[in-house]
Amino acid sequence: MNDVTEPDSATLAERAKLALGRRNLIFIGLMGAGKSAIGRLTAQALGIPFVDSDHEIERVSRMTVSELFAAYGEEEFRALEARVLKRLLRSGPRVVSTGGGAYINERSRRQIKKGGLTVWLNADLDVLWERVNKRDTRPLLKTENPKQTLENLMRARYPIYAEADLVVLSRDVKKETMVEEVLAAIADCKKAEMP
């Protein structure tokens, strides 16, 4: 007789890893959505490497994202970001968290879509604002009204983020809950693994 119970986290992680196969798992979304924190924990649960594309950009350029924006502007930053993402997505599986604008850049978006399974961490304005307003490290929010800027970014970017393979609602719950929801979305994903 089969005992039907809810799958535990380990079983869920195994199912997700099997569904992911050799693909990369790429987190997209606005700043403050939790791409790095949830990405890192998801990678641990899956037993695969994690890389934050912004940290990798800072490592190779020896400058912070804010310094890159100030010195070279957003267009040059996005070109560097596209090159770094192309390199990161060549092999897998790994979990990659991207900067908020990476998926908006058409060149990067093509690479991301080709490079693996995308997860959009979708958060509402109040959640994002609560998370990002405490730090002064967000170059796109160095405006007269940063909350309005964030809302404008949401309006412009959310229709593009909606092209992601998977969508998970980012909200104020335990990080472990978010990871389980990501793993469940991967495990239930119907997108066939790429050869």
PDB file of C-alpha atoms in Angstrom:
ATOM      1  CA  MET A   1       0.000   0.000   0.000  1.00  0.00           C
ATOM      2  CA  ASN A   2       1.335   3.434  -0.944  1.00  0.00           C
ATOM      3  CA  ASP A   3       1.414   5.932   1.854  1.00  0.00           C
ATOM      4  CA  VAL A   4       0.513   9.318   0.339  1.00  0.00           C
ATOM      5  CA  THR A   5       2.179  12.142   2.236  1.00  0.00           C
ATOM      6  CA  GLU A   6       3.518  15.573   1.433  1.00  0.00           C
ATOM      7  CA  PRO A   7       7.053  15.334   0.073  1.00  0.00           C
ATOM      8  CA  ASP A   8       9.675  16.479   2.546  1.00  0.00           C
ATOM      9  CA  SER A   9      12.258  19.101   1.640  1.00  0.00           C
ATOM     10  CA  ALA A  10      14.956  16.568   0.731  1.00  0.00           C
ATOM     11  CA  THR A  11      12.612  14.752  -1.629  1.00  0.00           C
ATOM     12  CA  LEU A  12      11.494  18.074  -3.066  1.00  0.00           C
ATOM     13  CA  ALA A  13      15.120  19.131  -3.609  1.00  0.00           C
ATOM     14  CA  GLU A  14      15.864  15.811  -5.332  1.00  0.00           C
ATOM     15  CA  ARG A  15      12.830  16.205  -7.609  1.00  0.00           C
ATOM     16  CA  ALA A  16      13.856  19.782  -8.412  1.00  0.00           C
ATOM     17  CA  LYS A  17      17.438  18.759  -9.157  1.00  0.00           C
ATOM     18  CA  LEU A  18      16.206  15.997 -11.451  1.00  0.00           C
ATOM     19  CA  ALA A  19      13.884  18.434 -13.259  1.00  0.00           C
ATOM     20  CA  LEU A  20      16.686  20.992 -13.605  1.00  0.00           C
ATOM     21  CA  GLY A  21      19.091  18.436 -15.049  1.00  0.00           C
ATOM     22  CA  ARG A  22      22.232  20.051 -16.475  1.00  0.00           C
ATOM     23  CA  ARG A  23      20.615  23.453 -16.888  1.00  0.00           C
ATOM     24  CA  ASN A  24      21.442  26.563 -14.933  1.00  0.00           C
ATOM     25  CA  LEU A  25      18.816  28.109 -12.699  1.00  0.00           C
ATOM     26  CA  ILE A  26      18.773  31.876 -13.183  1.00  0.00           C
ATOM     27  CA  PHE A  27      17.043  34.234 -10.760  1.00  0.00           C
ATOM     28  CA  ILE A  28      15.664  37.465 -12.197  1.00  0.00           C
ATOM     29  CA  GLY A  29      13.709  40.324 -10.662  1.00  0.00           C
ATOM     30  CA  LEU A  30      14.026  43.795  -9.250  1.00  0.00           C
ATOM     31  CA  MET A  31      16.547  44.842  -6.650  1.00  0.00           C
ATOM     32  CA  GLY A  32      15.409  43.658  -3.241  1.00  0.00           C
ATOM     33  CA  ALA A  33      13.403  40.707  -4.563  1.00  0.00           C
ATOM     34  CA  GLY A  34      15.787  38.254  -2.866  1.00  0.00           C
ATOM     35  CA  LYS A  35      17.655  36.896  -5.883  1.00  0.00           C
ATOM     36  CA  SER A  36      20.984  36.549  -4.068  1.00  0.00           C
ATOM     37  CA  ALA A  37      19.690  35.327  -0.704  1.00  0.00           C
ATOM     38  CA  ILE A  38      17.150  32.864  -2.113  1.00  0.00           C
ATOM     39  CA  GLY A  39      19.497  31.880  -4.951  1.00  0.00           C
ATOM     40  CA  ARG A  40      22.293  30.993  -2.534  1.00  0.00           C
ATOM     41  CA  LEU A  41      19.969  28.895  -0.338  1.00  0.00           C
ATOM     42  CA  THR A  42      18.409  27.206  -3.374  1.00  0.00           C
ATOM     43  CA  ALA A  43      21.876  26.270  -4.642  1.00  0.00           C
ATOM     44  CA  GLN A  44      22.673  24.747  -1.239  1.00  0.00           C
ATOM     45  CA  ALA A  45      19.438  22.744  -1.300  1.00  0.00           C
ATOM     46  CA  LEU A  46      20.201  21.499  -4.818  1.00  0.00           C
ATOM     47  CA  GLY A  47      23.867  20.809  -4.030  1.00  0.00           C
ATOM     48  CA  ILE A  48      25.115  22.889  -6.971  1.00  0.00           C
ATOM     49  CA  PRO A  49      27.320  26.009  -7.151  1.00  0.00           C
ATOM     50  CA  PHE A  50      25.954  29.523  -6.705  1.00  0.00           C
ATOM     51  CA  VAL A  51      27.238  32.672  -8.365  1.00  0.00           C
ATOM     52  CA  ASP A  52      25.988  36.250  -8.088  1.00  0.00           C
ATOM     53  CA  SER A  53      26.529  37.978 -11.439  1.00  0.00           C
ATOM     54  CA  ASP A  54      26.934  41.412  -9.817  1.00  0.00           C
ATOM     55  CA  HIS A  55      29.666  40.056  -7.528  1.00  0.00           C
ATOM     56  CA  GLU A  56      31.351  38.430 -10.514  1.00  0.00           C
ATOM     57  CA  ILE A  57      31.209  41.734 -12.421  1.00  0.00           C
ATOM     58  CA  GLU A  58      32.774  43.498  -9.427  1.00  0.00           C
ATOM     59  CA  ARG A  59      35.463  40.828  -9.180  1.00  0.00           C
ATOM     60  CA  VAL A  60      36.520  41.010 -12.828  1.00  0.00           C
ATOM     61  CA  SER A  61      36.343  44.813 -13.039  1.00  0.00           C
ATOM     62  CA  ARG A  62      37.771  45.483  -9.568  1.00  0.00           C
ATOM     63  CA  MET A  63      35.052  48.119  -9.144  1.00  0.00           C
ATOM     64  CA  THR A  64      31.673  48.121  -7.415  1.00  0.00           C
ATOM     65  CA  VAL A  65      28.499  48.232  -9.481  1.00  0.00           C
ATOM     66  CA  SER A  66      27.946  51.814  -8.266  1.00  0.00           C
ATOM     67  CA  GLU A  67      31.470  52.787  -9.313  1.00  0.00           C
ATOM     68  CA  LEU A  68      30.977  51.185 -12.730  1.00  0.00           C
ATOM     69  CA  PHE A  69      27.715  53.077 -13.257  1.00  0.00           C
ATOM     70  CA  ALA A  70      29.349  56.355 -12.182  1.00  0.00           C
ATOM     71  CA  ALA A  71      32.482  55.889 -14.284  1.00  0.00           C
ATOM     72  CA  TYR A  72      31.050  54.329 -17.454  1.00  0.00           C
ATOM     73  CA  GLY A  73      27.264  54.726 -17.397  1.00  0.00           C
ATOM     74  CA  GLU A  74      24.518  52.150 -17.598  1.00  0.00           C
ATOM     75  CA  GLU A  75      25.085  51.229 -21.257  1.00  0.00           C
ATOM     76  CA  GLU A  76      28.714  50.190 -20.708  1.00  0.00           C
ATOM     77  CA  PHE A  77      27.763  48.394 -17.485  1.00  0.00           C
ATOM     78  CA  ARG A  78      25.094  46.387 -19.356  1.00  0.00           C
ATOM     79  CA  ALA A  79      27.634  45.425 -22.043  1.00  0.00           C
ATOM     80  CA  LEU A  80      30.027  44.142 -19.357  1.00  0.00           C
ATOM     81  CA  GLU A  81      27.146  42.366 -17.624  1.00  0.00           C
ATOM     82  CA  ALA A  82      26.197  40.608 -20.885  1.00  0.00           C
ATOM     83  CA  ARG A  83      29.775  39.381 -21.364  1.00  0.00           C
ATOM     84  CA  VAL A  84      29.976  38.088 -17.788  1.00  0.00           C
ATOM     85  CA  LEU A  85      26.587  36.355 -18.048  1.00  0.00           C
ATOM     86  CA  LYS A  86      27.584  34.687 -21.310  1.00  0.00           C
ATOM     87  CA  ARG A  87      30.647  33.239 -19.595  1.00  0.00           C
ATOM     88  CA  LEU A  88      28.755  32.187 -16.453  1.00  0.00           C
ATOM     89  CA  LEU A  89      26.006  30.436 -18.401  1.00  0.00           C
ATOM     90  CA  ARG A  90      28.312  28.375 -20.648  1.00  0.00           C
ATOM     91  CA  SER A  91      28.243  25.407 -18.296  1.00  0.00           C
ATOM     92  CA  GLY A  92      26.004  24.099 -15.591  1.00  0.00           C
ATOM     93  CA  PRO A  93      24.223  23.270 -13.568  1.00  0.00           C
ATOM     94  CA  ARG A  94      24.618  26.222 -11.262  1.00  0.00           C
ATOM     95  CA  VAL A  95      22.384  28.835  -9.696  1.00  0.00           C
ATOM     96  CA  VAL A  96      22.954  32.368 -10.963  1.00  0.00           C
ATOM     97  CA  SER A  97      21.454  35.494  -9.454  1.00  0.00           C
ATOM     98  CA  THR A  98      21.397  38.429 -11.840  1.00  0.00           C
ATOM     99  CA  GLY A  99      21.241  42.165 -11.380  1.00  0.00           C
ATOM    100  CA  GLY A 100      17.782  43.697 -11.682  1.00  0.00           C
ATOM    101  CA  GLY A 101      18.433  45.103 -15.147  1.00  0.00           C
ATOM    102  CA  ALA A 102      20.119  42.067 -16.671  1.00  0.00           C
ATOM    103  CA  TYR A 103      16.924  40.502 -18.028  1.00  0.00           C
ATOM    104  CA  ILE A 104      15.769  43.859 -19.385  1.00  0.00           C
ATOM    105  CA  ASN A 105      18.810  44.112 -21.647  1.00  0.00           C
ATOM    106  CA  GLU A 106      17.804  42.262 -24.818  1.00  0.00           C
ATOM    107  CA  ARG A 107      21.257  40.725 -25.381  1.00  0.00           C
ATOM    108  CA  SER A 108      21.466  39.474 -21.806  1.00  0.00           C
ATOM    109  CA  ARG A 109      17.868  38.233 -21.882  1.00  0.00           C
ATOM    110  CA  ARG A 110      18.613  36.055 -24.940  1.00  0.00           C
ATOM    111  CA  GLN A 111      21.663  34.599 -23.190  1.00  0.00           C
ATOM    112  CA  ILE A 112      19.708  33.987 -19.987  1.00  0.00           C
ATOM    113  CA  LYS A 113      16.836  32.273 -21.803  1.00  0.00           C
ATOM    114  CA  LYS A 114      19.296  30.119 -23.742  1.00  0.00           C
ATOM    115  CA  GLY A 115      21.401  29.450 -20.637  1.00  0.00           C
ATOM    116  CA  GLY A 116      18.852  27.768 -18.421  1.00  0.00           C
ATOM    117  CA  LEU A 117      15.622  27.906 -16.484  1.00  0.00           C
ATOM    118  CA  THR A 118      14.542  31.377 -15.321  1.00  0.00           C
ATOM    119  CA  VAL A 119      12.795  32.150 -12.031  1.00  0.00           C
ATOM    120  CA  TRP A 120      11.272  35.587 -11.524  1.00  0.00           C
ATOM    121  CA  LEU A 121      11.047  36.546  -7.867  1.00  0.00           C
ATOM    122  CA  ASN A 122       8.036  38.836  -8.107  1.00  0.00           C
ATOM    123  CA  ALA A 123       7.602  41.253  -5.202  1.00  0.00           C
ATOM    124  CA  ASP A 124       5.256  44.155  -4.611  1.00  0.00           C
ATOM    125  CA  LEU A 125       6.442  47.727  -4.093  1.00  0.00           C
ATOM    126  CA  ASP A 126       6.154  47.777  -0.294  1.00  0.00           C
ATOM    127  CA  VAL A 127       8.217  44.596   0.086  1.00  0.00           C
ATOM    128  CA  LEU A 128      10.912  45.878  -2.261  1.00  0.00           C
ATOM    129  CA  TRP A 129      11.008  49.326  -0.679  1.00  0.00           C
ATOM    130  CA  GLU A 130      11.334  47.876   2.825  1.00  0.00           C
ATOM    131  CA  ARG A 131      14.322  45.847   1.660  1.00  0.00           C
ATOM    132  CA  VAL A 132      16.185  48.454  -0.424  1.00  0.00           C
ATOM    133  CA  ASN A 133      15.625  51.755   1.368  1.00  0.00           C
ATOM    134  CA  LYS A 134      18.086  50.970   4.142  1.00  0.00           C
ATOM    135  CA  ARG A 135      21.173  50.945   1.895  1.00  0.00           C
ATOM    136  CA  ASP A 136      22.686  53.544  -0.376  1.00  0.00           C
ATOM    137  CA  THR A 137      24.261  51.061  -2.807  1.00  0.00           C
ATOM    138  CA  ARG A 138      21.605  51.041  -5.542  1.00  0.00           C
ATOM    139  CA  PRO A 139      22.753  53.334  -8.373  1.00  0.00           C
ATOM    140  CA  LEU A 140      19.341  53.474 -10.070  1.00  0.00           C
ATOM    141  CA  LEU A 141      17.745  54.715  -6.827  1.00  0.00           C
ATOM    142  CA  LYS A 142      20.029  57.728  -6.426  1.00  0.00           C
ATOM    143  CA  THR A 143      17.166  60.032  -7.417  1.00  0.00           C
ATOM    144  CA  GLU A 144      15.075  62.731  -5.769  1.00  0.00           C
ATOM    145  CA  ASN A 145      12.214  60.273  -5.150  1.00  0.00           C
ATOM    146  CA  PRO A 146      13.696  56.762  -4.985  1.00  0.00           C
ATOM    147  CA  LYS A 147      10.422  55.010  -4.086  1.00  0.00           C
ATOM    148  CA  GLN A 148       8.765  56.526  -7.163  1.00  0.00           C
ATOM    149  CA  THR A 149      11.783  55.462  -9.227  1.00  0.00           C
ATOM    150  CA  LEU A 150      11.375  51.919  -7.907  1.00  0.00           C
ATOM    151  CA  GLU A 151       7.686  51.954  -8.834  1.00  0.00           C
ATOM    152  CA  ASN A 152       8.559  53.225 -12.323  1.00  0.00           C
ATOM    153  CA  LEU A 153      11.090  50.406 -12.697  1.00  0.00           C
ATOM    154  CA  MET A 154       8.385  47.925 -11.696  1.00  0.00           C
ATOM    155  CA  ARG A 155       5.993  49.256 -14.323  1.00  0.00           C
ATOM    156  CA  ALA A 156       8.660  49.123 -17.029  1.00  0.00           C
ATOM    157  CA  ARG A 157      10.277  45.809 -16.113  1.00  0.00           C
ATOM    158  CA  TYR A 158       7.524  43.549 -14.804  1.00  0.00           C
ATOM    159  CA  PRO A 159       6.033  42.830 -18.264  1.00  0.00           C
ATOM    160  CA  ILE A 160       9.508  41.688 -19.389  1.00  0.00           C
ATOM    161  CA  TYR A 161      10.189  39.689 -16.210  1.00  0.00           C
ATOM    162  CA  ALA A 162       6.861  37.942 -16.881  1.00  0.00           C
ATOM    163  CA  GLU A 163       8.581  36.106 -19.769  1.00  0.00           C
ATOM    164  CA  ALA A 164      10.387  33.971 -17.166  1.00  0.00           C
ATOM    165  CA  ASP A 165       9.860  30.224 -17.162  1.00  0.00           C
ATOM    166  CA  LEU A 166       8.761  30.260 -13.513  1.00  0.00           C
ATOM    167  CA  VAL A 167       7.310  32.932 -11.223  1.00  0.00           C
ATOM    168  CA  VAL A 168       7.543  32.777  -7.438  1.00  0.00           C
ATOM    169  CA  LEU A 169       6.039  35.458  -5.218  1.00  0.00           C
ATOM    170  CA  SER A 170       8.671  37.110  -3.040  1.00  0.00           C
ATOM    171  CA  ARG A 171       7.187  38.321   0.224  1.00  0.00           C
ATOM    172  CA  ASP A 172       7.947  38.602   3.910  1.00  0.00           C
ATOM    173  CA  VAL A 173       8.169  34.948   4.880  1.00  0.00           C
ATOM    174  CA  LYS A 174      11.062  32.806   6.060  1.00  0.00           C
ATOM    175  CA  LYS A 175      13.743  32.341   3.426  1.00  0.00           C
ATOM    176  CA  GLU A 176      13.357  28.571   3.782  1.00  0.00           C
ATOM    177  CA  THR A 177       9.697  28.923   2.760  1.00  0.00           C
ATOM    178  CA  MET A 178      10.727  30.829  -0.353  1.00  0.00           C
ATOM    179  CA  VAL A 179      13.334  28.172  -1.193  1.00  0.00           C
ATOM    180  CA  GLU A 180      10.723  25.412  -0.867  1.00  0.00           C
ATOM    181  CA  GLU A 181       8.415  27.334  -3.196  1.00  0.00           C
ATOM    182  CA  VAL A 182      11.221  27.741  -5.742  1.00  0.00           C
ATOM    183  CA  LEU A 183      12.077  24.032  -5.500  1.00  0.00           C
ATOM    184  CA  ALA A 184       8.415  23.104  -5.945  1.00  0.00           C
ATOM    185  CA  ALA A 185       8.144  25.352  -9.013  1.00  0.00           C
ATOM    186  CA  ILE A 186      11.238  23.708 -10.528  1.00  0.00           C
ATOM    187  CA  ALA A 187      10.026  20.199  -9.699  1.00  0.00           C
ATOM    188  CA  ASP A 188       6.666  20.930 -11.317  1.00  0.00           C
ATOM    189  CA  CYS A 189       8.166  22.692 -14.351  1.00  0.00           C
ATOM    190  CA  LYS A 190       7.053  21.368 -17.707  1.00  0.00           C
ATOM    191  CA  LYS A 191       9.825  23.024 -19.756  1.00  0.00           C
ATOM    192  CA  ALA A 192      11.827  20.221 -21.273  1.00  0.00           C
ATOM    193  CA  GLU A 193      15.511  20.065 -20.437  1.00  0.00           C
ATOM    194  CA  MET A 194      17.704  21.394 -23.205  1.00  0.00           C
ATOM    195  CA  PRO A 195      20.205  18.924 -24.693  1.00  0.00           C
TER     196      PRO A 195
END
